[in-house]
Amino acid sequence: MEFLTGSLLELITQTSTNLPPDVRAAMSIAANEETPGTQSSQALDIILSNVDMASDDAGPICQDTGMPHLWCTLPWA
């Protein structure tokens, strides 16, 4: 059971704090193609900054995604 708990924690941590390199690259390309000073450019810059901070500090990329809740029914419980 400890292995399962550790594995789930690692899965949730990685999926909440890290974007795959290809996704980060695509977002950087999109940010560079936006017209500087526009709201869309500012939004992408903020998102990219948040992605970097999440990766560096192991914090969630987006703070409003909620928290997963799991209910397990065991045959002996």
Coordinates of C-alpha atoms in Angstrom, one line a residue:
M1 CA 0.0 0.0 0.0
E2 CA 2.9 2.4 0.7
F3 CA 4.2 1.8 -2.9
L4 CA 0.8 2.7 -4.3
T5 CA 0.6 5.9 -2.1
G6 CA 4.0 7.0 -3.1
S7 CA 3.3 6.3 -6.8
L8 CA 0.1 8.2 -6.8
L9 CA 1.7 11.1 -5.0
E10 CA 4.5 11.2 -7.6
L11 CA 2.0 11.0 -10.5
I12 CA -0.1 13.9 -9.1
T13 CA 3.0 16.0 -8.4
Q14 CA 4.5 15.5 -11.9
T15 CA 1.2 16.1 -13.7
S16 CA 0.5 19.2 -11.6
T17 CA 3.9 20.8 -11.8
N18 CA 5.5 19.9 -15.1
L19 CA 4.5 20.3 -18.7
P20 CA 6.1 18.1 -21.4
P21 CA 9.0 19.8 -23.3
D22 CA 7.0 19.8 -26.5
V23 CA 4.1 21.6 -24.9
R24 CA 6.4 24.2 -23.4
A25 CA 8.1 24.7 -26.7
A26 CA 4.8 25.2 -28.5
M27 CA 3.7 27.7 -25.9
S28 CA 7.0 29.6 -26.3
I29 CA 6.5 29.7 -30.1
A30 CA 3.0 31.0 -29.7
A31 CA 4.1 33.7 -27.2
N32 CA 6.9 34.9 -29.6
E33 CA 4.4 35.1 -32.5
E34 CA 2.0 37.3 -30.5
T35 CA 2.1 41.1 -31.0
P36 CA 4.0 42.5 -28.1
G37 CA 1.9 44.5 -25.6
T38 CA -1.4 42.9 -26.4
Q39 CA -3.5 41.1 -23.8
S40 CA -2.9 37.8 -25.5
S41 CA 0.9 38.4 -25.4
Q42 CA 0.7 39.3 -21.7
A43 CA -1.5 36.3 -20.9
L44 CA 0.9 33.9 -22.5
D45 CA 3.9 35.5 -20.8
I46 CA 2.1 35.1 -17.4
I47 CA 1.3 31.5 -18.2
L48 CA 4.9 30.7 -19.2
S49 CA 6.2 32.4 -16.1
N50 CA 3.8 30.4 -13.9
V51 CA 4.8 27.2 -15.6
D52 CA 8.5 27.9 -14.9
M53 CA 7.7 28.8 -11.2
A54 CA 5.7 25.6 -10.8
S55 CA 8.5 23.5 -12.1
D56 CA 11.1 25.2 -10.0
D57 CA 9.2 25.1 -6.8
A58 CA 7.1 21.9 -7.3
G59 CA 3.9 23.9 -7.0
P60 CA 0.8 23.5 -9.1
I61 CA 0.8 25.1 -12.6
C62 CA -2.7 26.3 -12.0
Q63 CA -4.0 27.0 -8.5
D64 CA -7.7 26.6 -9.3
T65 CA -7.7 23.0 -10.6
G66 CA -8.9 21.6 -7.3
M67 CA -7.7 18.6 -5.4
P68 CA -8.3 15.0 -6.4
H69 CA -10.3 12.9 -4.0
L70 CA -10.1 9.2 -4.1
W71 CA -12.4 6.7 -2.4
C72 CA -11.3 3.1 -2.3
T73 CA -13.5 0.2 -1.3
L74 CA -11.5 -2.7 0.0
P75 CA -13.0 -6.2 0.4
W76 CA -11.9 -6.4 4.1
A77 CA -13.1 -2.9 5.0

